[in-house]
Amino acid sequence: MVKRSKDRSSGKRRHFFKVMFPGCYTRRLRIPPDFVQHISKEAYEFATLEDSSGSHWCIKLSKTTDGTYLEDGWPDFVKDHSIYDFNFLVFGYDGNTCFKVLIFYENACEKDYVFKTKTNEESAFSNGAKKHDKSSETPDSDQKASKEDPGQYLPTFKPNELKKSKSEDVELTSEPLLQTRCSLSRRWPATEEEKAEVWKAAESFTSKCPFFLKRLTASNAHKRFVLNIPRKFARTHLRTPLKEEVILWNTKGYAWRVKLKHTRITTVLSGGWLAFVRANKLEVADICIFELVGKFVMQVHIFRAVKGSTICYKF
């Protein structure tokens, strides 16, 4: 079931197809054994599925003795797209653990999916997982951050992990933006004891995937809104080949596209990082762990220095 494709150097996407035979696809989906050779041998745990609407799903990529499977997150993808027996799926692989998926009815006609994203007035950024309702709305801060720092927020989420927006979500004032991007925090500064405590908690983090840890400074969270990536990590994982953007997932399943800016010796997160900071209410002394779960895809684990506080941004 693997379609013959051209060499990787040609830039053409490799493809395989799967027919949804009864009882063989609802829980997990096996990738054709002959196709697995095209997937990087580096053991990344997650893959990204992109449907025809441009929405994304983060799926666990599991390698076992009897094959390689799309598992956790796959049942949601099946449900969200109303995939049923004898539907025909074509997977296009771009080499970066990202698959573009086309879905066809048994009559050979393609299914159309239009998962509405949140406009300035209504709707929600959506992974397409459920009909639009209150529980699938993104916080207002995400919308405003999107307008002020364009191109950074992906219309994605994992709906089964989302919660309703709480009253302590980031609040943005209605005052006009200044030319300089700067924010003043109203959160109490972290004490030395709190800093030590959050550092200890973050240091206990372990993963089979590569990761790095950053304690946020004023440049990261208030002024320049950039974040320097450790040189060794960037050289090993983000500069071969040279990539200009990365996808950041938070633990609620939201995703942002963030620009990578490279110099001869440094790599920084720049455009899009501002929106990530605002939407996730990041503050000075908070610690972020950036876990590389796929090629240029990072899961961000946030350890807050000050617990249970409300942050208001003023720009």
Tab-separated table of C-alpha atoms in Angstrom:
chain	number	residue	atom	x	y	z
A	1	MET	CA	0.000	0.000	0.000
A	2	VAL	CA	3.006	2.283	-0.391
A	3	LYS	CA	3.034	4.598	-3.370
A	4	ARG	CA	6.383	4.784	-5.166
A	5	SER	CA	7.862	8.222	-4.706
A	6	LYS	CA	10.905	10.123	-5.806
A	7	ASP	CA	14.126	10.509	-3.905
A	8	ARG	CA	14.101	12.754	-0.851
A	9	SER	CA	16.491	15.141	-2.541
A	10	SER	CA	13.867	15.952	-5.166
A	11	GLY	CA	11.784	17.654	-2.510
A	12	LYS	CA	8.741	15.537	-3.364
A	13	ARG	CA	6.573	14.300	-0.520
A	14	ARG	CA	6.444	10.530	-0.022
A	15	HIS	CA	3.005	8.925	0.213
A	16	PHE	CA	1.225	5.839	1.421
A	17	PHE	CA	-2.465	5.006	1.564
A	18	LYS	CA	-4.647	3.062	3.972
A	19	VAL	CA	-8.102	1.586	3.489
A	20	MET	CA	-10.135	1.670	6.692
A	21	PHE	CA	-11.084	-1.973	7.007
A	22	PRO	CA	-13.605	-2.767	9.792
A	23	GLY	CA	-12.009	-3.209	13.209
A	24	CYS	CA	-8.514	-2.254	12.025
A	25	TYR	CA	-8.303	1.516	12.452
A	26	THR	CA	-10.383	2.946	15.314
A	27	ARG	CA	-7.846	2.487	18.132
A	28	ARG	CA	-4.582	2.881	16.244
A	29	LEU	CA	-3.269	2.837	12.686
A	30	ARG	CA	-0.288	0.860	11.486
A	31	ILE	CA	2.156	2.556	9.134
A	32	PRO	CA	3.129	0.232	6.249
A	33	PRO	CA	6.381	-1.561	7.194
A	34	ASP	CA	8.065	-0.673	3.893
A	35	PHE	CA	7.309	3.000	4.506
A	36	VAL	CA	8.875	3.124	7.978
A	37	GLN	CA	12.343	3.351	6.420
A	38	HIS	CA	11.494	6.890	5.309
A	39	ILE	CA	10.808	8.012	8.883
A	40	SER	CA	13.818	9.276	10.791
A	41	LYS	CA	15.426	6.610	12.934
A	42	GLU	CA	15.765	9.197	15.686
A	43	ALA	CA	13.104	8.094	18.168
A	44	TYR	CA	10.668	10.996	18.158
A	45	GLU	CA	7.524	10.204	20.093
A	46	PHE	CA	5.013	12.366	18.237
A	47	ALA	CA	3.891	13.063	14.701
A	48	THR	CA	1.682	15.857	13.388
A	49	LEU	CA	-1.280	15.150	11.114
A	50	GLU	CA	-2.529	17.997	8.928
A	51	ASP	CA	-5.864	17.680	7.153
A	52	SER	CA	-7.054	19.446	4.004
A	53	SER	CA	-8.333	22.417	6.029
A	54	GLY	CA	-4.868	23.094	7.458
A	55	SER	CA	-5.796	21.992	10.997
A	56	HIS	CA	-3.320	19.920	12.976
A	57	TRP	CA	-3.397	17.008	15.427
A	58	CYS	CA	-0.518	15.856	17.602
A	59	ILE	CA	-0.402	12.033	17.519
A	60	LYS	CA	1.824	9.651	19.446
A	61	LEU	CA	4.133	7.698	17.150
A	62	SER	CA	4.667	4.283	18.725
A	63	LYS	CA	7.288	1.773	17.601
A	64	THR	CA	6.678	-1.805	18.756
A	65	THR	CA	7.984	-5.243	17.834
A	66	ASP	CA	5.063	-5.761	15.454
A	67	GLY	CA	5.183	-2.412	13.704
A	68	THR	CA	5.013	1.374	13.894
A	69	TYR	CA	1.651	2.884	14.826
A	70	LEU	CA	-0.192	6.169	15.142
A	71	GLU	CA	-1.775	5.754	18.587
A	72	ASP	CA	-2.688	8.353	21.225
A	73	GLY	CA	-4.632	11.088	19.449
A	74	TRP	CA	-5.497	8.901	16.460
A	75	PRO	CA	-8.988	7.960	17.784
A	76	ASP	CA	-9.725	11.696	18.077
A	77	PHE	CA	-8.634	12.254	14.488
A	78	VAL	CA	-10.935	9.425	13.366
A	79	LYS	CA	-13.873	10.795	15.336
A	80	ASP	CA	-13.318	14.414	14.353
A	81	HIS	CA	-13.343	13.558	10.646
A	82	SER	CA	-16.171	11.018	10.828
A	83	ILE	CA	-13.924	8.358	9.337
A	84	TYR	CA	-15.709	5.052	8.940
A	85	ASP	CA	-15.379	1.651	7.284
A	86	PHE	CA	-13.850	1.586	3.804
A	87	ASN	CA	-12.883	5.246	3.741
A	88	PHE	CA	-9.606	5.723	1.898
A	89	LEU	CA	-6.807	7.844	3.410
A	90	VAL	CA	-3.680	9.122	1.657
A	91	PHE	CA	-0.766	10.202	3.862
A	92	GLY	CA	1.880	12.547	2.467
A	93	TYR	CA	5.074	12.613	4.549
A	94	ASP	CA	7.308	15.689	4.483
A	95	GLY	CA	10.244	14.132	6.313
A	96	ASN	CA	9.724	16.126	9.521
A	97	THR	CA	7.288	13.770	11.293
A	98	CYS	CA	4.432	15.688	9.695
A	99	PHE	CA	1.829	13.928	7.537
A	100	LYS	CA	-0.662	15.692	5.288
A	101	VAL	CA	-3.800	13.549	5.167
A	102	LEU	CA	-6.410	13.407	2.411
A	103	ILE	CA	-9.622	11.505	3.176
A	104	PHE	CA	-11.840	9.922	0.530
A	105	TYR	CA	-15.261	8.309	0.613
A	106	GLU	CA	-15.604	4.777	-0.688
A	107	ASN	CA	-16.941	6.346	-3.918
A	108	ALA	CA	-13.428	7.819	-4.458
A	109	CYS	CA	-14.561	11.415	-3.802
A	110	GLU	CA	-12.569	13.498	-1.341
A	111	LYS	CA	-14.155	14.619	1.916
A	112	ASP	CA	-14.120	18.353	2.490
A	113	TYR	CA	-13.385	19.744	5.941
A	114	VAL	CA	-13.682	23.385	6.858
A	115	PHE	CA	-12.910	23.850	10.533
A	116	LYS	CA	-13.631	27.487	11.172
A	117	THR	CA	-10.970	29.476	12.925
A	118	LYS	CA	-11.730	32.264	15.301
A	119	THR	CA	-12.225	35.581	13.542
A	120	ASN	CA	-12.043	38.974	15.212
A	121	GLU	CA	-15.720	38.682	16.079
A	122	GLU	CA	-16.470	35.004	16.611
A	123	SER	CA	-15.601	31.312	16.177
A	124	ALA	CA	-12.714	29.452	17.719
A	125	PHE	CA	-9.301	28.349	16.658
A	126	SER	CA	-9.980	24.713	16.225
A	127	ASN	CA	-8.316	21.432	15.603
A	128	GLY	CA	-11.641	20.402	14.162
A	129	ALA	CA	-12.212	18.075	17.023
A	130	LYS	CA	-15.716	19.125	17.947
A	131	LYS	CA	-18.461	21.434	16.834
A	132	HIS	CA	-17.763	24.978	17.934
A	133	ASP	CA	-18.948	25.504	21.474
A	134	LYS	CA	-17.924	27.328	24.613
A	135	SER	CA	-15.518	24.637	25.708
A	136	SER	CA	-13.517	24.883	22.492
A	137	GLU	CA	-12.955	28.630	22.547
A	138	THR	CA	-9.487	30.043	22.942
A	139	PRO	CA	-8.906	32.852	25.440
A	140	ASP	CA	-9.424	36.402	24.218
A	141	SER	CA	-5.758	37.065	24.887
A	142	ASP	CA	-4.866	34.616	22.147
A	143	GLN	CA	-6.934	36.550	19.613
A	144	LYS	CA	-5.369	39.873	20.484
A	145	ALA	CA	-1.884	38.454	20.546
A	146	SER	CA	-2.546	37.015	17.114
A	147	LYS	CA	-3.452	40.378	15.639
A	148	GLU	CA	-0.443	42.129	17.155
A	149	ASP	CA	2.146	39.433	16.404
A	150	PRO	CA	0.951	37.951	13.110
A	151	GLY	CA	1.475	34.457	11.836
A	152	GLN	CA	2.211	32.700	15.072
A	153	TYR	CA	-0.927	30.903	16.227
A	154	LEU	CA	-1.900	27.662	14.533
A	155	PRO	CA	-5.602	26.832	14.249
A	156	THR	CA	-5.101	23.758	16.379
A	157	PHE	CA	-5.883	22.102	19.640
A	158	LYS	CA	-6.431	18.710	21.146
A	159	PRO	CA	-10.042	19.125	22.264
A	160	ASN	CA	-10.112	16.295	24.752
A	161	GLU	CA	-7.480	18.124	26.775
A	162	LEU	CA	-9.027	21.583	26.720
A	163	LYS	CA	-10.799	23.239	29.594
A	164	LYS	CA	-13.115	26.202	29.660
A	165	SER	CA	-11.447	29.575	29.874
A	166	LYS	CA	-11.130	30.707	33.466
A	167	SER	CA	-11.569	34.185	34.839
A	168	GLU	CA	-7.864	34.392	35.584
A	169	ASP	CA	-6.924	34.217	31.889
A	170	VAL	CA	-4.658	36.979	30.634
A	171	GLU	CA	-6.369	40.335	30.353
A	172	LEU	CA	-5.188	42.871	27.802
A	173	THR	CA	-6.052	46.524	28.158
A	174	SER	CA	-7.904	48.311	25.378
A	175	GLU	CA	-5.270	51.052	25.278
A	176	PRO	CA	-3.607	51.536	21.868
A	177	LEU	CA	-0.336	49.736	21.302
A	178	LEU	CA	2.898	51.671	21.379
A	179	GLN	CA	5.597	51.134	18.795
A	180	THR	CA	7.804	49.405	21.357
A	181	ARG	CA	6.668	46.070	22.673
A	182	CYS	CA	6.995	46.206	26.425
A	183	SER	CA	4.889	44.961	29.322
A	184	LEU	CA	4.656	45.674	32.997
A	185	SER	CA	3.821	42.805	35.293
A	186	ARG	CA	1.370	43.108	38.150
A	187	ARG	CA	2.338	39.744	39.541
A	188	TRP	CA	4.307	39.754	42.738
A	189	PRO	CA	8.014	39.188	42.005
A	190	ALA	CA	9.159	35.690	42.855
A	191	THR	CA	11.092	35.355	46.095
A	192	GLU	CA	14.437	33.574	46.241
A	193	GLU	CA	12.707	30.711	48.008
A	194	GLU	CA	10.119	30.429	45.225
A	195	LYS	CA	12.846	30.551	42.589
A	196	ALA	CA	14.713	27.732	44.294
A	197	GLU	CA	11.534	25.684	44.646
A	198	VAL	CA	10.508	25.993	40.993
A	199	TRP	CA	14.057	25.217	39.858
A	200	LYS	CA	14.037	22.037	41.918
A	201	ALA	CA	10.687	21.015	40.405
A	202	ALA	CA	11.880	21.679	36.865
A	203	GLU	CA	15.128	19.787	37.383
A	204	SER	CA	13.140	16.636	38.154
A	205	PHE	CA	11.794	16.592	34.582
A	206	THR	CA	12.911	13.632	32.482
A	207	SER	CA	12.212	12.583	28.905
A	208	LYS	CA	13.489	10.235	26.235
A	209	CYS	CA	13.358	13.174	23.841
A	210	PRO	CA	15.977	15.946	23.709
A	211	PHE	CA	15.034	19.002	25.772
A	212	PHE	CA	16.448	22.171	27.275
A	213	LEU	CA	15.457	24.307	30.241
A	214	LYS	CA	15.181	28.096	30.405
A	215	ARG	CA	14.446	30.362	33.346
A	216	LEU	CA	12.675	33.394	31.879
A	217	THR	CA	14.203	36.844	32.174
A	218	ALA	CA	12.776	40.296	31.498
A	219	SER	CA	14.035	40.077	27.906
A	220	ASN	CA	12.034	36.893	27.408
A	221	ALA	CA	8.794	38.014	29.048
A	222	HIS	CA	8.613	41.827	29.070
A	223	LYS	CA	10.936	43.665	26.729
A	224	ARG	CA	12.486	42.175	23.624
A	225	PHE	CA	10.285	39.057	23.571
A	226	VAL	CA	12.984	36.768	22.257
A	227	LEU	CA	14.445	33.627	23.776
A	228	ASN	CA	17.960	32.346	23.202
A	229	ILE	CA	18.214	28.620	22.546
A	230	PRO	CA	21.292	26.882	23.982
A	231	ARG	CA	23.959	26.786	21.300
A	232	LYS	CA	24.634	23.044	21.487
A	233	PHE	CA	20.913	22.182	21.330
A	234	ALA	CA	20.313	24.488	18.375
A	235	ARG	CA	23.351	23.237	16.488
A	236	THR	CA	22.318	19.605	16.962
A	237	HIS	CA	18.563	19.829	16.390
A	238	LEU	CA	17.573	23.132	14.767
A	239	ARG	CA	20.304	24.031	12.307
A	240	THR	CA	20.595	20.826	10.270
A	241	PRO	CA	18.921	21.600	7.991
A	242	LEU	CA	18.568	25.304	8.732
A	243	LYS	CA	14.921	25.906	9.630
A	244	GLU	CA	13.178	29.269	9.950
A	245	GLU	CA	10.308	28.285	12.237
A	246	VAL	CA	9.336	25.827	14.914
A	247	ILE	CA	5.975	24.683	16.294
A	248	LEU	CA	5.448	25.081	20.048
A	249	TRP	CA	2.715	23.074	21.789
A	250	ASN	CA	1.578	23.860	25.312
A	251	THR	CA	0.267	21.129	27.587
A	252	LYS	CA	-3.350	22.097	26.834
A	253	GLY	CA	-2.857	21.147	23.212
A	254	TYR	CA	-2.663	24.639	21.670
A	255	ALA	CA	0.074	25.242	19.115
A	256	TRP	CA	1.957	28.296	17.840
A	257	ARG	CA	4.289	28.808	14.905
A	258	VAL	CA	7.333	30.705	16.152
A	259	LYS	CA	10.112	32.113	14.008
A	260	LEU	CA	13.676	30.912	14.437
A	261	LYS	CA	16.284	33.606	13.898
A	262	HIS	CA	19.779	32.315	13.211
A	263	THR	CA	23.092	34.151	13.377
A	264	ARG	CA	26.536	32.663	12.988
A	265	ILE	CA	26.641	31.564	16.619
A	266	THR	CA	23.122	31.973	18.049
A	267	THR	CA	19.568	30.798	17.446
A	268	VAL	CA	16.615	32.599	19.041
A	269	LEU	CA	12.836	32.307	19.152
A	270	SER	CA	11.489	35.604	17.844
A	271	GLY	CA	8.301	36.304	15.867
A	272	GLY	CA	5.409	34.480	17.506
A	273	TRP	CA	7.157	34.151	20.864
A	274	LEU	CA	5.336	37.262	22.098
A	275	ALA	CA	1.962	35.629	21.465
A	276	PHE	CA	3.087	32.447	23.200
A	277	VAL	CA	4.195	34.462	26.249
A	278	ARG	CA	0.894	36.335	26.492
A	279	ALA	CA	-1.392	33.388	25.897
A	280	ASN	CA	0.417	31.222	28.444
A	281	LYS	CA	0.818	34.043	30.993
A	282	LEU	CA	4.552	33.613	31.270
A	283	GLU	CA	6.478	35.736	33.735
A	284	VAL	CA	10.005	36.484	34.872
A	285	ALA	CA	11.447	33.561	36.893
A	286	ASP	CA	9.017	31.034	35.396
A	287	ILE	CA	10.813	28.042	33.931
A	288	CYS	CA	10.027	26.549	30.533
A	289	ILE	CA	11.232	23.159	29.406
A	290	PHE	CA	11.318	22.797	25.627
A	291	GLU	CA	10.978	19.126	24.715
A	292	LEU	CA	11.718	18.189	21.109
A	293	VAL	CA	8.928	15.723	20.288
A	294	GLY	CA	9.321	15.903	16.508
A	295	LYS	CA	11.383	17.570	13.826
A	296	PHE	CA	11.071	21.267	14.691
A	297	VAL	CA	8.130	20.509	17.011
A	298	MET	CA	8.518	21.215	20.731
A	299	GLN	CA	6.253	20.558	23.688
A	300	VAL	CA	6.649	23.344	26.255
A	301	HIS	CA	6.284	22.430	29.931
A	302	ILE	CA	5.740	25.466	32.161
A	303	PHE	CA	6.797	25.658	35.811
A	304	ARG	CA	5.479	28.811	37.470
A	305	ALA	CA	7.569	30.539	40.099
A	306	VAL	CA	4.552	32.202	41.718
A	307	LYS	CA	1.504	29.992	42.064
A	308	GLY	CA	-2.099	31.080	41.623
A	309	SER	CA	-1.471	34.696	40.688
A	310	THR	CA	-3.253	36.807	38.098
A	311	ILE	CA	-1.136	38.564	35.511
A	312	CYS	CA	-2.303	41.674	33.710
A	313	TYR	CA	-0.320	42.982	30.757
A	314	LYS	CA	-0.113	46.640	29.860
A	315	PHE	CA	1.460	47.699	26.590
